[in-house]
Coordinates of C-alpha atoms and ligand atoms in Angstrom, one line a residue:
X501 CA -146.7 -42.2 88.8
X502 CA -146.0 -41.5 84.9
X503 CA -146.2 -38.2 83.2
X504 CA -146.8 -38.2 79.3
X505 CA -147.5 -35.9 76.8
X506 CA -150.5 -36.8 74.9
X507 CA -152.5 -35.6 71.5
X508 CA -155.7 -33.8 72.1
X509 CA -157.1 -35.5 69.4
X510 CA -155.8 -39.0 69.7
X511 CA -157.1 -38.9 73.4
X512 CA -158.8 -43.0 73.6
X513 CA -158.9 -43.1 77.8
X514 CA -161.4 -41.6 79.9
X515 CA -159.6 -39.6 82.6
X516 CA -160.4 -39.3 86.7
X517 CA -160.5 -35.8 86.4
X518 CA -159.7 -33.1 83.8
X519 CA -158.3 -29.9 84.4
X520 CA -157.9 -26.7 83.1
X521 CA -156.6 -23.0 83.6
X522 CA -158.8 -19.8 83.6
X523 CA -157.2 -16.5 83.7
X524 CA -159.2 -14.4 86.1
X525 CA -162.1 -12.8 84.3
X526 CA -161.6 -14.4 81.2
X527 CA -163.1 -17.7 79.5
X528 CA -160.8 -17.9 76.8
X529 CA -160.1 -21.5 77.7
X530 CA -163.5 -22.9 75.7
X531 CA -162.0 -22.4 72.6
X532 CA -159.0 -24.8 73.0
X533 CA -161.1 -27.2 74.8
X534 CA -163.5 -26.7 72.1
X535 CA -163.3 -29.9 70.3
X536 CA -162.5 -31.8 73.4
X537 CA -165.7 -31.6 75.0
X538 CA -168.7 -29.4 74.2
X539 CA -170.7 -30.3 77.7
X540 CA -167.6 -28.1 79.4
X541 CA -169.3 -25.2 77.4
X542 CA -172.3 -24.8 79.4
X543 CA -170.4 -25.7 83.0
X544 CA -168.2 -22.7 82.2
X545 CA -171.0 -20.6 81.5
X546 CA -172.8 -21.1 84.5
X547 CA -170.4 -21.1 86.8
X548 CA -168.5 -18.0 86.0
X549 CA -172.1 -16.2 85.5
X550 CA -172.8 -17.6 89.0
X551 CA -169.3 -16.2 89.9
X552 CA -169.0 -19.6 91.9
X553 CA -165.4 -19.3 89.8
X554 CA -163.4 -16.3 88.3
X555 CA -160.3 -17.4 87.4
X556 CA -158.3 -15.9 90.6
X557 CA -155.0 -16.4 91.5
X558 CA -154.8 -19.8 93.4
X559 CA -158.6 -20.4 93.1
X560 CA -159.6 -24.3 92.6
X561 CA -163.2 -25.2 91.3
X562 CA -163.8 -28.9 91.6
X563 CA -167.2 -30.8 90.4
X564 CA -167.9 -34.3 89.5
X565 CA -169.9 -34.4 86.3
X566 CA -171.7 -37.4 85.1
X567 CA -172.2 -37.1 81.4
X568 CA -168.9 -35.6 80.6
X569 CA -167.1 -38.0 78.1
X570 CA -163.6 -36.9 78.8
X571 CA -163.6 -37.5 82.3
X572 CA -165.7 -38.2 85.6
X573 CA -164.8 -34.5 87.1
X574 CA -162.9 -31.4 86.4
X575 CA -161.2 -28.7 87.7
X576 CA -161.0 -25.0 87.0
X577 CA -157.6 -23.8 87.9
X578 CA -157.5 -20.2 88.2
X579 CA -154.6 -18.4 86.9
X580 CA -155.3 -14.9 88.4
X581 CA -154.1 -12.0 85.6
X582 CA -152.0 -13.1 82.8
X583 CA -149.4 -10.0 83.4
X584 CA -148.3 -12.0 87.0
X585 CA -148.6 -15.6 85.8
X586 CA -145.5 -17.2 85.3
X587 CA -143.6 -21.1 85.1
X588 CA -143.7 -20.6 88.9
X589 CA -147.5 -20.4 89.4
X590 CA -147.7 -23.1 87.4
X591 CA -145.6 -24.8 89.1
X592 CA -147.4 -24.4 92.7
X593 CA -150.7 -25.2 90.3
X594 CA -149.7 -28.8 89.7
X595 CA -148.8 -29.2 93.1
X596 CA -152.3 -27.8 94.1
X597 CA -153.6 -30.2 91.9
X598 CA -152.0 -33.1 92.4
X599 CA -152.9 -33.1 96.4
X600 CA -156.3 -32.7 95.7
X601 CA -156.4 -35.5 93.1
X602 CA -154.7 -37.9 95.3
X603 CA -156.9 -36.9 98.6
X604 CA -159.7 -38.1 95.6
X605 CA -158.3 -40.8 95.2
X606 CA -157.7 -40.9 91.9
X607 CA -156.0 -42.5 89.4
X608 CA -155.5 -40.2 86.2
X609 CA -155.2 -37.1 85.7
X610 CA -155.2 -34.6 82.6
X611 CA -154.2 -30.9 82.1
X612 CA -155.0 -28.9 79.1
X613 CA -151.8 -27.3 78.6
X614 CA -152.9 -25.2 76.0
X615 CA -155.1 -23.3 78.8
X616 CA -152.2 -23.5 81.7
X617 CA -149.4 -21.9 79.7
X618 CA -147.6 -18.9 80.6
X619 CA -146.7 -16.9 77.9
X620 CA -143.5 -16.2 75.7
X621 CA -142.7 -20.3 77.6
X622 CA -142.4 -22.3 75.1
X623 CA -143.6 -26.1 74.9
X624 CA -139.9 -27.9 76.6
X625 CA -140.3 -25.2 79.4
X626 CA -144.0 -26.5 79.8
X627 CA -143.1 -30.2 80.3
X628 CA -140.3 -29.4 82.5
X629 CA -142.2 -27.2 84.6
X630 CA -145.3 -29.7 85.2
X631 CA -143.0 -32.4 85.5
X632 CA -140.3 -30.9 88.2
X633 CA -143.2 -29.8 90.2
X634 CA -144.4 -33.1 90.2
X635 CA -141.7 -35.3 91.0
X636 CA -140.9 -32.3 93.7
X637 CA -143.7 -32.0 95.2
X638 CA -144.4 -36.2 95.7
X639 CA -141.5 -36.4 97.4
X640 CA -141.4 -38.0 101.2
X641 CA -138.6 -38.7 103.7
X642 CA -140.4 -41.2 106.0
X643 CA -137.4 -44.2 105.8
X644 CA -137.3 -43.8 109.7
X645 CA -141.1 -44.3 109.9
X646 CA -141.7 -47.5 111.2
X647 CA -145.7 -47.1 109.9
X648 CA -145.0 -44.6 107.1
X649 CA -148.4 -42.9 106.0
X650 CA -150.4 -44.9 103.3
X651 CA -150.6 -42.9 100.4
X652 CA -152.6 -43.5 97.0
X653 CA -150.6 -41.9 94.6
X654 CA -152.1 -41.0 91.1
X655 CA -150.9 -43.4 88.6
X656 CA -150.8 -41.4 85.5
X657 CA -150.1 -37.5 84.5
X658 CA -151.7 -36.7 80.9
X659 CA -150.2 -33.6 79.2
X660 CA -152.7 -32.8 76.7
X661 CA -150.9 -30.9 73.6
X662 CA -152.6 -29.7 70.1
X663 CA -150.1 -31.0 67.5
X664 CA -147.2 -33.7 67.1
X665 CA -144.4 -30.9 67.6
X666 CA -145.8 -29.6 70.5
X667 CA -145.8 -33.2 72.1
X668 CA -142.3 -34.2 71.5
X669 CA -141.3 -30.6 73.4
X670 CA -143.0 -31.3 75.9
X671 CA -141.9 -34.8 75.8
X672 CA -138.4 -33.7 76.0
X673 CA -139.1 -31.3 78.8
X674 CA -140.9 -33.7 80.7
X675 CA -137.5 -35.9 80.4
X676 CA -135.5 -32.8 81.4
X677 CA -137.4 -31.7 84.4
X678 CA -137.2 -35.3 85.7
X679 CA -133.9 -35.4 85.9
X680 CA -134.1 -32.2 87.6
X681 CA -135.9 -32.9 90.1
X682 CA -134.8 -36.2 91.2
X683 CA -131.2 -34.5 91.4
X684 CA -133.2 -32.1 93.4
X685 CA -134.9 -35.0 95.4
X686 CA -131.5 -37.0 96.2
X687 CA -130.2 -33.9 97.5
X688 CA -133.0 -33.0 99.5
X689 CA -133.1 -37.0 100.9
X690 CA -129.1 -36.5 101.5
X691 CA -129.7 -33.4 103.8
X692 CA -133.1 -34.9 105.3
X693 CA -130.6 -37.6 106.9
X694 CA -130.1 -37.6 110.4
X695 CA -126.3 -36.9 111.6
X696 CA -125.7 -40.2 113.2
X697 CA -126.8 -42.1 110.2
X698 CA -125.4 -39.7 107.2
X699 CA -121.4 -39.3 108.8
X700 CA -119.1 -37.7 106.4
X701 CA -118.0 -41.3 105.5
X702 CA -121.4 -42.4 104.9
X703 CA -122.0 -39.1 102.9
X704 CA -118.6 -39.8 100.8
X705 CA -120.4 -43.6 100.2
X706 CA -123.2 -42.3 99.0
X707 CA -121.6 -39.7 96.7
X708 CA -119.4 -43.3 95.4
X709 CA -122.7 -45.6 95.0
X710 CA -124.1 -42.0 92.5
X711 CA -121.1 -42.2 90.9
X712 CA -121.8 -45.5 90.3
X713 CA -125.0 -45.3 89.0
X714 CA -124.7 -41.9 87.0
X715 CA -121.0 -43.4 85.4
X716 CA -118.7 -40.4 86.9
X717 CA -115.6 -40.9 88.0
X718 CA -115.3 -40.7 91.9
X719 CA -112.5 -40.4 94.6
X720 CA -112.9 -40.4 97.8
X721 CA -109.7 -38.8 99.9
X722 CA -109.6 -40.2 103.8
X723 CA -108.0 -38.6 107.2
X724 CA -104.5 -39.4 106.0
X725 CA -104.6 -37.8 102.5
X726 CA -105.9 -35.1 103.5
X727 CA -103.2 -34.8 106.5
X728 CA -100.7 -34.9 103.3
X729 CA -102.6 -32.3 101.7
X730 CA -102.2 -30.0 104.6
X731 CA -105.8 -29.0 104.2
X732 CA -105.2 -27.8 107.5
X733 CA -108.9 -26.0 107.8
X734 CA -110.7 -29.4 107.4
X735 CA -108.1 -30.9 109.7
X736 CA -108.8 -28.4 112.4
X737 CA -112.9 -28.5 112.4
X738 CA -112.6 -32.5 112.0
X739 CA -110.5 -33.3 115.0
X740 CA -113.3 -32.8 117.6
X741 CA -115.4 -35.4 116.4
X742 CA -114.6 -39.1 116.6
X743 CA -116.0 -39.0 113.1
X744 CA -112.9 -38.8 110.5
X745 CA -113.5 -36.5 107.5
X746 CA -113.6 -36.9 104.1
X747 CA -113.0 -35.0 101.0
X748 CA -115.0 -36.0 97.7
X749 CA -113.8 -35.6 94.4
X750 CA -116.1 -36.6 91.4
X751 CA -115.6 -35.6 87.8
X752 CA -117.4 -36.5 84.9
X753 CA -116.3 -38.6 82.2
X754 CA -115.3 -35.8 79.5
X755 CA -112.4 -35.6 77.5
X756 CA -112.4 -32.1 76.3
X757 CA -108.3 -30.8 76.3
X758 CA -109.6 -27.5 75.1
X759 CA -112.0 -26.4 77.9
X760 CA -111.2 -25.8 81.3
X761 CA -113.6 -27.6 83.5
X762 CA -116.5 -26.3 85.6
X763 CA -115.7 -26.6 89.5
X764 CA -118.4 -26.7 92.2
X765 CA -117.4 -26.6 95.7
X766 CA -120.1 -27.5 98.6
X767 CA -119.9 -27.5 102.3
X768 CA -120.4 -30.4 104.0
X769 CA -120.3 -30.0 107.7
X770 CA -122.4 -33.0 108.5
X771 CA -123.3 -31.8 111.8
X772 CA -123.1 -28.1 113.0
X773 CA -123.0 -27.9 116.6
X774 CA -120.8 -24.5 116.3
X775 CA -118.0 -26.7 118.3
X776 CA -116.5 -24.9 121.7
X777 CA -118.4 -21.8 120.3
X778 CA -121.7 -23.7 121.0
X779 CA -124.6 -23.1 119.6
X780 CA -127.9 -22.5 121.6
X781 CA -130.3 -25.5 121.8
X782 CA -133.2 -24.2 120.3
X783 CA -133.4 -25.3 116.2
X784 CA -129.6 -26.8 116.8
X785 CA -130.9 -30.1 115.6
X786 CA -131.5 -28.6 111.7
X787 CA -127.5 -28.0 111.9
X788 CA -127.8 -31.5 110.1
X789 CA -128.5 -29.9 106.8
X790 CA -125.4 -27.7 107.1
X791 CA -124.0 -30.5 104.1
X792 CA -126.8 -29.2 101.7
X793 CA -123.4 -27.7 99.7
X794 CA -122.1 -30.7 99.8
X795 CA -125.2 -32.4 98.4
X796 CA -126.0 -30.2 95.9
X797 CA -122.8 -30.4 94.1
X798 CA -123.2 -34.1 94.7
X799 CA -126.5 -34.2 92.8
X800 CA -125.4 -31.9 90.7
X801 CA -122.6 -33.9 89.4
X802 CA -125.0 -36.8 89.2
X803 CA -127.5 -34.5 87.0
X804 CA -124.2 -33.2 84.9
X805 CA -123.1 -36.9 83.9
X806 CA -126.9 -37.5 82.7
X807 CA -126.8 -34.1 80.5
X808 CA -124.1 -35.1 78.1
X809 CA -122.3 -31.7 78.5
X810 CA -119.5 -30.9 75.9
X811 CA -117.2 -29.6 79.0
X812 CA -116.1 -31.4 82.2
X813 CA -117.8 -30.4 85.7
X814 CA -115.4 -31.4 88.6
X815 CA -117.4 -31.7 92.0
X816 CA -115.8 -31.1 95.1
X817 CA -117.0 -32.1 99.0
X818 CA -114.9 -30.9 102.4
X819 CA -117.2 -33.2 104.6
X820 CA -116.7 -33.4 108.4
X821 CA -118.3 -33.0 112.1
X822 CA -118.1 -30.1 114.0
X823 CA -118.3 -30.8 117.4
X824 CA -116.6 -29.9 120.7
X825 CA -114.9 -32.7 122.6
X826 CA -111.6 -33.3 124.7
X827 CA -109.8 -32.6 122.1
X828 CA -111.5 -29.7 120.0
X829 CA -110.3 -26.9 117.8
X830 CA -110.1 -24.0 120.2
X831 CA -110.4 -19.9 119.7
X832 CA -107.0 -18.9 119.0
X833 CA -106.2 -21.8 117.7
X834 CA -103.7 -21.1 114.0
X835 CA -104.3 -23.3 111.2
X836 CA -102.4 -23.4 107.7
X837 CA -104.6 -23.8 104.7
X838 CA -103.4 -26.0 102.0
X839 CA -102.7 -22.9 100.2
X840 CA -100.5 -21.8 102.9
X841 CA -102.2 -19.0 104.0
X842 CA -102.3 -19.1 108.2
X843 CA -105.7 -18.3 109.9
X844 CA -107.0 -17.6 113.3
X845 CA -110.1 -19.4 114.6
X846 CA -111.6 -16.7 116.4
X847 CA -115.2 -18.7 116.5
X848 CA -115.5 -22.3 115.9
X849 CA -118.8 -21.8 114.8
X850 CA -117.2 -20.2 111.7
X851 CA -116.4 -23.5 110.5
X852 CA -117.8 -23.3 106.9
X853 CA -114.9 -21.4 105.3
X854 CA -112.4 -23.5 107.1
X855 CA -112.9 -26.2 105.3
X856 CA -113.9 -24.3 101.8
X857 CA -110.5 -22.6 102.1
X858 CA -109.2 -25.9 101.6
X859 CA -112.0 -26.9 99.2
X860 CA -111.3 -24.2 96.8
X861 CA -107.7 -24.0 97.0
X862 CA -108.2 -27.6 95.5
X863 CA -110.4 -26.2 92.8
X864 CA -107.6 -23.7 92.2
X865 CA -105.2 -26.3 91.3
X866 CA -107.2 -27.8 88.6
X867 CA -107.0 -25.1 86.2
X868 CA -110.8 -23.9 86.5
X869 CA -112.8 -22.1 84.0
X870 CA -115.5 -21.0 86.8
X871 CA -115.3 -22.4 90.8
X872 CA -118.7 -22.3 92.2
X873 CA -119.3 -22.3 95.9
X874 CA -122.1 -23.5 97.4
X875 CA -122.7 -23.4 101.2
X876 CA -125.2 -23.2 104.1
X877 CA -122.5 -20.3 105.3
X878 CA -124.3 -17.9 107.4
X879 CA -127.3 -17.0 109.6
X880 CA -126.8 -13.7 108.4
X881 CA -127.8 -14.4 104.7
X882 CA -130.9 -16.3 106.1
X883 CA -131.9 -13.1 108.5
X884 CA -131.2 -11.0 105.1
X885 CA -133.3 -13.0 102.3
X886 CA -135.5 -15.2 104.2
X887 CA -136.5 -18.2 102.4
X888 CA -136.7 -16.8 99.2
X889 CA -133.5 -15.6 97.5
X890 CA -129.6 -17.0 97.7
X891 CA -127.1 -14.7 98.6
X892 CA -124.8 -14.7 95.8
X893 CA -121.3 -13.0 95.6
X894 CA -118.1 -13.3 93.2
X895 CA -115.0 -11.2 91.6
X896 CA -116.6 -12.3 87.8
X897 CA -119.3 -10.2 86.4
X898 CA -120.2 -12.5 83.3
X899 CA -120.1 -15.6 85.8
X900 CA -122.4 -13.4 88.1
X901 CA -124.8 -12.4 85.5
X902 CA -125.1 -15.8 84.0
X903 CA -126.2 -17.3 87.4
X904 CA -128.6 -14.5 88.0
X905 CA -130.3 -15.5 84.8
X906 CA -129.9 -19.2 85.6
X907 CA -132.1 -18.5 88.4
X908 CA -134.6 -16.3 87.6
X909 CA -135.2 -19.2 84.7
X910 CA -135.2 -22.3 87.4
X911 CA -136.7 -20.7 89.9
X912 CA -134.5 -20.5 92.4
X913 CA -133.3 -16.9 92.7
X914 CA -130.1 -15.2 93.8
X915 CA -129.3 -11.7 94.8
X916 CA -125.8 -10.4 94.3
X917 CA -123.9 -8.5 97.8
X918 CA -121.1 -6.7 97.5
X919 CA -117.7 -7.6 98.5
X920 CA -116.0 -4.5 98.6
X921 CA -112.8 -3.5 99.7
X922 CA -114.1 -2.0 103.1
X923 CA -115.4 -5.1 104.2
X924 CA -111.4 -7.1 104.2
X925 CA -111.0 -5.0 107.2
X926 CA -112.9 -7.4 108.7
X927 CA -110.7 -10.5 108.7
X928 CA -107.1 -9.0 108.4
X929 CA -105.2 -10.6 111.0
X930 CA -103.4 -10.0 114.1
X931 CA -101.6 -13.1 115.1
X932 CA -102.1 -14.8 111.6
X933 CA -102.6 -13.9 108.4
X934 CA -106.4 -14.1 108.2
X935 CA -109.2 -14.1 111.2
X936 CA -112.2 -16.6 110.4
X937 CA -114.8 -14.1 112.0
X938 CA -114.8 -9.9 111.9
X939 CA -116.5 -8.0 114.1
X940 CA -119.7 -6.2 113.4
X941 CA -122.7 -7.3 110.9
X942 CA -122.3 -8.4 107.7
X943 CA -121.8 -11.5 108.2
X944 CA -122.7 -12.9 105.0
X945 CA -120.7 -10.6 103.1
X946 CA -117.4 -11.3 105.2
X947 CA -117.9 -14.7 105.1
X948 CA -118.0 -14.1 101.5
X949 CA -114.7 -11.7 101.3
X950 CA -113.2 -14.7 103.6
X951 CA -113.2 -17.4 100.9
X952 CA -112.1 -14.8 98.3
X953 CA -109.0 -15.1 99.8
X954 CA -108.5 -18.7 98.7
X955 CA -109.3 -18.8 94.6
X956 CA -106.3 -16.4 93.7
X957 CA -108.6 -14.5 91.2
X958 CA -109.7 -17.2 89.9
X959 CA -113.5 -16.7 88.0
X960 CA -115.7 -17.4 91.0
X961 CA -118.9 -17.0 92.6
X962 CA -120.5 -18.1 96.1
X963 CA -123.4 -18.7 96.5
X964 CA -124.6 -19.0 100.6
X965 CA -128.1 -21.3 100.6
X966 CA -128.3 -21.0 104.3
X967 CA -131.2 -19.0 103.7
X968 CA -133.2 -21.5 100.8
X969 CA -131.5 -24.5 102.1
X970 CA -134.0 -25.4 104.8
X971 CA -137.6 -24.2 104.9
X972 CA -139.7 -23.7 107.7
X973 CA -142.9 -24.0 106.1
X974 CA -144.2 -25.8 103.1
X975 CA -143.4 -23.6 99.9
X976 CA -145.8 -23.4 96.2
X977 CA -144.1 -27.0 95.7
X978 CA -141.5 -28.1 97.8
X979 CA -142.7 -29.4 101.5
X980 CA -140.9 -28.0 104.8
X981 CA -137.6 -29.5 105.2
X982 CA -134.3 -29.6 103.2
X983 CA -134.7 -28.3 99.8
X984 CA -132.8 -29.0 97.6
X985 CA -131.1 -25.6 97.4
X986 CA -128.9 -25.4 94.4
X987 CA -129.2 -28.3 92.1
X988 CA -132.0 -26.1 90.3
X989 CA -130.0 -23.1 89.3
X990 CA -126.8 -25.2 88.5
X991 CA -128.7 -27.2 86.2
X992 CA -129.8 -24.4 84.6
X993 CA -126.9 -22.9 84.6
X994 CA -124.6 -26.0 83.2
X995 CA -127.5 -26.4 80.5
X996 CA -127.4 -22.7 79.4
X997 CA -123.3 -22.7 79.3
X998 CA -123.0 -25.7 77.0
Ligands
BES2443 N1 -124.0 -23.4 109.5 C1 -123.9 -22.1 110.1 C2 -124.7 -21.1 109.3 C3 -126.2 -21.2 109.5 C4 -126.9 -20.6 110.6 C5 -127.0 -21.8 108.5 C6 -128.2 -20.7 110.7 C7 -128.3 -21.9 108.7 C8 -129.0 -21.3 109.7 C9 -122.5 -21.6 110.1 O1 -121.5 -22.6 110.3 C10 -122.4 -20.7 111.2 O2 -122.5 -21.1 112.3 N2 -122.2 -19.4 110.9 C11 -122.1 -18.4 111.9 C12 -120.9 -17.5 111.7 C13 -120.5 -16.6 112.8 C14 -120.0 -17.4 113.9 C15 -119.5 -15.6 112.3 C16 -123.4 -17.6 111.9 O3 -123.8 -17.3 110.8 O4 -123.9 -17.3 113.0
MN2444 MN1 -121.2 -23.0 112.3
ZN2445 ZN1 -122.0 -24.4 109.6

């Protein structure tokens, strides 16, 4: 399927169906259809005097209508009040739409912009909108389907826009949001895969064959480098699984001496099984996502070497199983970090910041401007925000406040906890320096004030996706499943920075 932006007035195609917004109560949509097509007139009339359609929130009116010289059918997409609609709405609109064309069966499509358009958004944000809820919303992991369902997807997307400007906007927000969303989509694929068939080796291959494609440089570090490395936190999660770990470095290809590069960190447990601290059975087989760090930096990087950024992005992936086995990590078990810092597995379940330790103590070395963490860390941040917010914490306000903008404008929010002084009490050690788990609640936060201990005050935020990483239920625009988490509000992020 292809979305273009198109002139109102240059339109020479008759479309499947033609759609366009209503704000509840209000018809103020006939004047930019207008010239478009004078028939719509009395449709609009009647059914809104009929109340058969008012312009609410989520509300769909569909009707075939012979005679119409635009298009065989329309739709009238309510918008509910204009104080509450936003780029999201839209968002979950297009989605709305797009199921109900294709369960039509049809094969183009066209939405009156003019009329869909939230407002202070300007025409780029538009584009990017309609298009990264499209390419989000079609997308399908069925690879393991031997008889995958037979779909008929729409074959074109017209954006219908006023005047020549408008269209290249929106043109260059359409190209913006695909990117987006297919960084989105390949990190949503990479956490859909099943643990026997994504290992961290595989997962490393992967993140070489992007590389590849996007032109970023990539190294991939095996069992014995790291051994040299003394990442001792990877080391220690690893060794119960036959599976040897990896550690991914990629790095695009900018030479800029004067500006420190960006650093994103994401966990990459492959499998969580919580190791000798088992987990219970029941959901233990979503524990394959607990790499959705990993994949979002992954994407991420493959997103940043597309954007042409004036600064360099370093991507960084811990990836290993965790597992119990003959010859496990135990509790009570002391580890070194490559820092040097000594820890005491008290849970094996708290495996995460084992291997971020490491992963950020890495970052540390190259001389970051901002390290950015991204991991499915705790249950805790999940049983705080739900679905719907990450839980973001970090030692740099500017850092903090730019991400908290980054997304509230991409849609993928984040909520700041504290990390306050109290809460170190937590992890202090008794037989080592540091204990991976405290007692008590507030798990998210000490999770959080655990990897603080491994970016010597370095400018850094962390941002735990446990809780958006995986949805249970199908969201506005992204189906149940992996989602993504992350690659949304970097991108916005990275794109607001440069
Ligand atoms: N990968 C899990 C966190 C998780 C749990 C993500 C549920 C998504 C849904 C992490 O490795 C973990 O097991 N964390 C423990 C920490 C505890 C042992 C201190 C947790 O949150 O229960
Ligand atoms: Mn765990
Ligand atoms: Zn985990």
């Amino acid at each position: 399927m292809k979305c273009s932006a198109v002139l109102k007035s240059e339109v020479k195609v008759k479309w499947d169906a033609l759609a366009v917004g209503f704000f509840e109560g209000e018809k103020e949509s006939l004047n930019a259809l207008g010239k478009l097509d004078r028939d719509l007139k009395d449709l609009i009339d009647s059914v809104f005097q009929a109340k058969k359609f008012e312009g609410k929130d989520r509300e769909l009116f569909f009707t075939y209508l012979p005679g119409l010289k635009s298009a065989c059918a329309v739709y009238f997409a309510g918008l509910g009040k204009k104080e509450n609609y936003n780029p999201e709405k839209l968002k979950g609109l297009v989605s709305r739409l797009l199921k109900h064309a294709e369960a039509q069966k049809f094969n183009s499509l066209a939405l009156d912009l003019k009329t869909v358009a939230p407002g202070k958004v300007s025409s780029h944000d538009l584009g990017r909108a309609v298009e990264e809820a499209r390419v989000l919303s079609t997308f399908r992991f069925d690879k393991y389907k031997s008889k995958p369902d037979k779909r008929k997807e729409l074959k074109g997307l017209d954006l219908l826009c006023g005047d020549a400007l408008e269209r290249k906007d929106v043109q260059s927000g359409i190209r913006f949001g695909k990117w987006v969303a297919e960084a989105t989509n390949i990190a949503r694929t990479l956490a859909s895969e099943p643990a026997n068939h994504l290992t961290p080796k595989v997962l490393a291959s992967r993140a070489e064959e992007l590389a590849k494609e996007a032109g970023l440089k990539c190294t991939i570090l095996n069992e014995i480098e790291i051994k040299k490395l003394n990442m001792g936190g990877l080391i220690g999660v690893a060794q119960g699984s036959h599976e040897p770990p990896r550690f991914i470095v990629l790095e695009t290809k900018v030479d800029n001496k004067s500006q420190k590069p960006v650093v994103l960190v994401g966990k990459g447990i492959t499998f969580d099984s919580g190791g000798i601290s088992l987990k219970p059975a029941n959901g233990m087989e979503k524990m394959k996502y607990d790499m959705s760090g990993a994949a979002a930096v992954i994407a991420t990087l493959w997103l940043a070497a597309k954007l042409d950024l004036p600064f360099k992005v370093i991507g960084l992936a811990p990836a290993c199983e965790n597992l119990p086995s003959e010859r496990p990590q135990r509790p009570g078990d002391i580890v070194t970090i490559s820092n040097g810092k000594t820890v005491e597995v008290i849970n094996t379940d708290a495996e995460g910041r084992m291997i971020l330790a490491d992963g950020l103590s890495y970052a540390v070395k190259l001389g970051p401007r901002y390290i950015i963490d991204l991991a499915t860390l705790t249950g805790s941040c999940r049983a705080t925000f739900g679905e719907h917010a990450i839980g973001m914490m970090g030692n740099n306000r500017s850092l903090l406040d730019s991400l908290k903008d980054a997304g509230e404008k991409s849609g993928e929010r984040c909520w700041e906890l504290p990390l306050w002084d109290e809460y170190r009490e937590h992890i202090k050690g008794e037989f080592a320096d540091l204990k991976n788990v405290g007692k008590g609640p507030a798990g998210a936060i000490i999770a959080g004030k655990f990897l603080e201990e491994f970016v010597d005050k370095q400018p850094w935020a962390h941002l735990d996706i446990a809780s958006t990483g995986w949805f249970d239920e199908n969201h506005a625009y992204i189906s149940r499943g992996p989602s993504g988490a992350g690659v949304r509000i970097l991108a916005q992020f990275l794109k607001d920075l440069a």
